[in-house]
Coordinates of C-alpha atoms in Angstrom, one line a residue:
Chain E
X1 CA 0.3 6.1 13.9
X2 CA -0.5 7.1 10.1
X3 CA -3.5 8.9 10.9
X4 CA -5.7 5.8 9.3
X5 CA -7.5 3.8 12.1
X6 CA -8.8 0.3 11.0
X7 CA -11.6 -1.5 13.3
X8 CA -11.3 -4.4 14.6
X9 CA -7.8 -5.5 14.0
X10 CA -9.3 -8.8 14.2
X11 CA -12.3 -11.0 13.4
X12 CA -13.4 -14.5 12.7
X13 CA -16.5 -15.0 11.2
X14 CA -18.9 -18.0 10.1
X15 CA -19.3 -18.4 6.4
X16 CA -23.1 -17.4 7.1
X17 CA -22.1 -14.5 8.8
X18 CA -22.8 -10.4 8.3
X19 CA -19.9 -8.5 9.3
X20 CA -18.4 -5.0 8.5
X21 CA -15.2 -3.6 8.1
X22 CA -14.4 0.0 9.3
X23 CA -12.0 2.8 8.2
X24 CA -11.4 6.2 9.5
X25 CA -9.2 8.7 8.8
X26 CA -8.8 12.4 10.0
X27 CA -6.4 13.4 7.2
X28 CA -8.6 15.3 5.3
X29 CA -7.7 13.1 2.5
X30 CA -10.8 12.7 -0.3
X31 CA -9.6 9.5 -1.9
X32 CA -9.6 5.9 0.3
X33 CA -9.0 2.5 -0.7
X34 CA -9.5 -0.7 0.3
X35 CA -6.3 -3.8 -0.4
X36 CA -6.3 -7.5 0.3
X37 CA -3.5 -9.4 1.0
X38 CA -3.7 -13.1 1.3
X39 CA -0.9 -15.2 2.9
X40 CA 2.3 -14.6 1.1
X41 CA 1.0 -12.6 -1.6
X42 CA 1.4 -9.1 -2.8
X43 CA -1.7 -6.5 -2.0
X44 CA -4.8 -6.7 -4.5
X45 CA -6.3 -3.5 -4.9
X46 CA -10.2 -4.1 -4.4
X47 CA -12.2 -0.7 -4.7
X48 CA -11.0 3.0 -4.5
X49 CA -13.4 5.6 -3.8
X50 CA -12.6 9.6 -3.8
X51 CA -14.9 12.4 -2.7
X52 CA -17.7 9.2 -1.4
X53 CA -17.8 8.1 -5.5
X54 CA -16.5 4.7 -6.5
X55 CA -14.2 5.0 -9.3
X56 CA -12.6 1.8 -8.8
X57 CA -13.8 -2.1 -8.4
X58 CA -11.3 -4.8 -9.8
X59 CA -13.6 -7.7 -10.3
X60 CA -14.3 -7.7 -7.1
X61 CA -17.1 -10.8 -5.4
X62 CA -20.2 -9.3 -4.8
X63 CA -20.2 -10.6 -1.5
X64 CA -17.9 -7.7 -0.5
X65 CA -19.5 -4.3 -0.8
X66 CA -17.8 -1.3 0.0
X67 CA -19.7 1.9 1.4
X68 CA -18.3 5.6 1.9
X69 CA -21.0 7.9 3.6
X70 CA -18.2 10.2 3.8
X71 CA -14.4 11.3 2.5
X72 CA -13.6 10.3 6.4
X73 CA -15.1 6.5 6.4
X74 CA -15.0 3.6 4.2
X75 CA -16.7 0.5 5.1
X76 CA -16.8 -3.2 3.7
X77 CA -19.5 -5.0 4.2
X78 CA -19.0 -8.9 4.1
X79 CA -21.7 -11.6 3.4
X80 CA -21.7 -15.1 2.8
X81 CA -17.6 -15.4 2.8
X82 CA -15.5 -18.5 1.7
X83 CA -12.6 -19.7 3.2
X84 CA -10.3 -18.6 0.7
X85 CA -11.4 -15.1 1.9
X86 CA -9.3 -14.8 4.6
X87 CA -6.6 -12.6 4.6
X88 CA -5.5 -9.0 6.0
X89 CA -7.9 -6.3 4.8
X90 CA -6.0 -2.9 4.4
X91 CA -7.4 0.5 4.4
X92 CA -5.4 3.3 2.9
X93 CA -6.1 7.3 2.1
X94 CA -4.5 10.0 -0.2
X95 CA -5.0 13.5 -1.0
X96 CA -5.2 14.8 -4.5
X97 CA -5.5 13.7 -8.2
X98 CA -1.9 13.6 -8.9
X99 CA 1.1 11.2 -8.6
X100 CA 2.9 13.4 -6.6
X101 CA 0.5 12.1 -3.6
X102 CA 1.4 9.6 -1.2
X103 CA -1.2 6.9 0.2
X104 CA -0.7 6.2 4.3
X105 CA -2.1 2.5 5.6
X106 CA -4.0 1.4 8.6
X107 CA -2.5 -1.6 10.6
X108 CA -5.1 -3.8 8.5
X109 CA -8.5 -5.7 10.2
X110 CA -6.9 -9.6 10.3
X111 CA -9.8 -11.9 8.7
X112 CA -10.5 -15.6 9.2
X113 CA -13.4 -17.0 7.9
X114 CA -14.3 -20.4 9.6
Chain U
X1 CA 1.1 1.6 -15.6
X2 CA 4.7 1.0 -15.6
X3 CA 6.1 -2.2 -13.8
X4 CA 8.7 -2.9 -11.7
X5 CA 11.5 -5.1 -10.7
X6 CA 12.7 -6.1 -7.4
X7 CA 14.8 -8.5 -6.4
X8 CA 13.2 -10.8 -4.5
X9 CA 15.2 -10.5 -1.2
X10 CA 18.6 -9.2 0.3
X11 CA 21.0 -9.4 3.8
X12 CA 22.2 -6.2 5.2
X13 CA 24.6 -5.8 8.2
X14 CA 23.3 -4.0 11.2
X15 CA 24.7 -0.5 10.9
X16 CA 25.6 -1.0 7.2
X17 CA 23.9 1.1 4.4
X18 CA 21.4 -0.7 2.4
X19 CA 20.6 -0.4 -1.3
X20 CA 17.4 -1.7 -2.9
X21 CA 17.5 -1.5 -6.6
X22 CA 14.8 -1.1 -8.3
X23 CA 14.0 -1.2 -12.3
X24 CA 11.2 0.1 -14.1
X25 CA 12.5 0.3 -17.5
X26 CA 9.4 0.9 -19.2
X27 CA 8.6 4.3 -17.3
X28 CA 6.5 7.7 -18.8
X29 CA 8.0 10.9 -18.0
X30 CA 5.1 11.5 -15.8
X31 CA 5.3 8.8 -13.6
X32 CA 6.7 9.2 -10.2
X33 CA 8.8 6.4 -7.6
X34 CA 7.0 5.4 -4.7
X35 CA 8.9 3.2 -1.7
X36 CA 7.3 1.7 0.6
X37 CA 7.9 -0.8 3.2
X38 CA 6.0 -3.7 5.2
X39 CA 6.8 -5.0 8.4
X40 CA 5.4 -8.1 9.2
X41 CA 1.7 -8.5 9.0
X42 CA 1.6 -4.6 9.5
X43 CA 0.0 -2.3 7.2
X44 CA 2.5 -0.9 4.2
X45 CA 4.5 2.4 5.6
X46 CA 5.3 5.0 2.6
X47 CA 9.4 6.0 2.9
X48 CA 9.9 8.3 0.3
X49 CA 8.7 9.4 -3.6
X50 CA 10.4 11.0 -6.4
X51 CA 10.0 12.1 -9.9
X52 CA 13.5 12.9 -11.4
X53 CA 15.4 14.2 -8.6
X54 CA 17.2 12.4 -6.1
X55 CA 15.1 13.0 -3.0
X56 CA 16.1 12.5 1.3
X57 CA 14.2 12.8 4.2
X58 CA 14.8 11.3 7.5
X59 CA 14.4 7.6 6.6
X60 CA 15.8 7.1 3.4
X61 CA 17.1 8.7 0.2
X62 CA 15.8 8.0 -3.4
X63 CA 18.7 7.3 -6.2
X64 CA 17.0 8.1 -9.5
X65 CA 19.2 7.3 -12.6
X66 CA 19.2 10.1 -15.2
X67 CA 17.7 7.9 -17.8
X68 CA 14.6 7.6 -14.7
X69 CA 15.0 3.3 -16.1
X70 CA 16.0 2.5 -12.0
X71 CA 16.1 3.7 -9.0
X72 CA 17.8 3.4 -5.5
X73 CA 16.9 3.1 -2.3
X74 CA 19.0 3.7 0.3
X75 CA 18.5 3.3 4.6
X76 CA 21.8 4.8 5.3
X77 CA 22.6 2.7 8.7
X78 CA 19.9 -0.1 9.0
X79 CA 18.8 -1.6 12.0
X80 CA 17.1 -4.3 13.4
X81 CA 13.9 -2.6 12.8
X82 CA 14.0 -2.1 9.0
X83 CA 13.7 -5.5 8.4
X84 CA 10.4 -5.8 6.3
X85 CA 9.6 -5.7 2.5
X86 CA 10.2 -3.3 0.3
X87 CA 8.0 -2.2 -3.0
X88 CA 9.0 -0.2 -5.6
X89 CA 5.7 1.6 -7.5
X90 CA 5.7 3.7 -9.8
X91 CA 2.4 6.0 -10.1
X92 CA 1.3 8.4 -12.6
X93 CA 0.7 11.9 -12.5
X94 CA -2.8 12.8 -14.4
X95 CA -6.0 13.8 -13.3
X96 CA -8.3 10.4 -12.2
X97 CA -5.2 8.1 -11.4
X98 CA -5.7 7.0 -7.5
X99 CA -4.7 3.6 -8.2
X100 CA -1.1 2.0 -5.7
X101 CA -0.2 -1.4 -7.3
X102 CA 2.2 -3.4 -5.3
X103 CA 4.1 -6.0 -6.5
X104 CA 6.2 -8.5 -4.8
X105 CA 8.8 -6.5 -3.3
X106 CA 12.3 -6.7 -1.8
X107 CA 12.8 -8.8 1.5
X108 CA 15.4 -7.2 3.5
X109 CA 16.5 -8.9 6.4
X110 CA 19.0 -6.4 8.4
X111 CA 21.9 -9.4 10.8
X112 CA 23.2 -8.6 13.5

């Protein structure tokens, strides 16, 4: 238990599909992440967010959109997915500005798009 | 940010020390080692970070070389259960960085 709770751990969805990704963390961290990582592949670093601002989107589809009503909670909102966008979504948090910081992981939300 | 090498996978006897080597020649003086570790389809564990020191806790200790080009980690009697990959980052220390990039890591696989 890292202190970072994902919901769900799984989901299948329909290419026409809304669905949302949640992440929570009691930490009391301000900055939280969100990280692909498709079969085989290292993570992808998506969007990071500290203190509920976004100060990080790496060319990331519009048809995910990321929301933080709070330094707790990070959502990802999903719309009109491909296949190719299934993969394990990983949320992560960290305290501080500095290096000397380190990031803990949820268990990931496991995505299949159909 | 500074990139790293890993080699791409290693054996280690059960009860045997392992060593993943890592290199990050091109490293500032303000960037500090991160380890990490992924076991199967689970979300990436942190192990251990360091700066210039050599650094231990109670998983692992951190082998930086004075020249700070490579590092060392070291699981001092594996088991079973530290099977999983390993990444070496390297993350730097000034105001605005939040950014973890993973690479491909070290697959160790701990034999009976």
């Amino acid at each position: 238990e890292t202190g970072v709770t994902q919901t769900p751990r799984h989901l299948v969805m329909g290419m026409t599909n809304k669905k949302s990704l949640k992440c929570e963390q009691h930490l009391g961290h301000n900055a939280m992440y969100w990280y692909k990582q498709s079969a085989k592949k290292p993570l992808e670093l998506m969007f990071v967010y500290n203190f509920k601002e976004q100060t990080e989107n790496n060319s990331v589809p519009s048809r995910f959109s990321p929301e933080c009503p709070n330094s707790s909670h990070l959502f990802l909102h999903l719309h009109t997915l491909q296949p190719e966008d299934s993969a394990l979504y990983l949320c992560a948090s960290s305290q501080g500005q500095g290096g000397d910081t380190e990031a803990f992981f949820g268990q990931g939300t496991r995505l299949t798009v159909v | 940010d500074a990139k790293t090498t890993q080699p791409p996978s290693m054996d280690c006897a059960e009860g045997r020390a392992a060593n993943l080597p890592c290199n990050h020649s091109t490293i500032s003086g303000n960037e500090y080692v991160y380890w990490y570790r992924q076991i199967h389809s689970q979300g990436p564990q942190y192990i251990i970070h360091g700066l210039k020191n050599n650094e231990t806790n109670e998983m692992a200790s951190l082998i930086i070389t004075e020249d700070r080009k490579s590092s060392t980690l070291i699981l001092p009697h594996a088991t079973l259960r530290d099977t999983a990959v390993y990444y070496c980052i390297v993350r730097p220390d000034y105001s605005g960085t939040y950014k973890y990039i993973f690479g491909t890591g070290t697959r160790l696989k701990v034999l009976a």
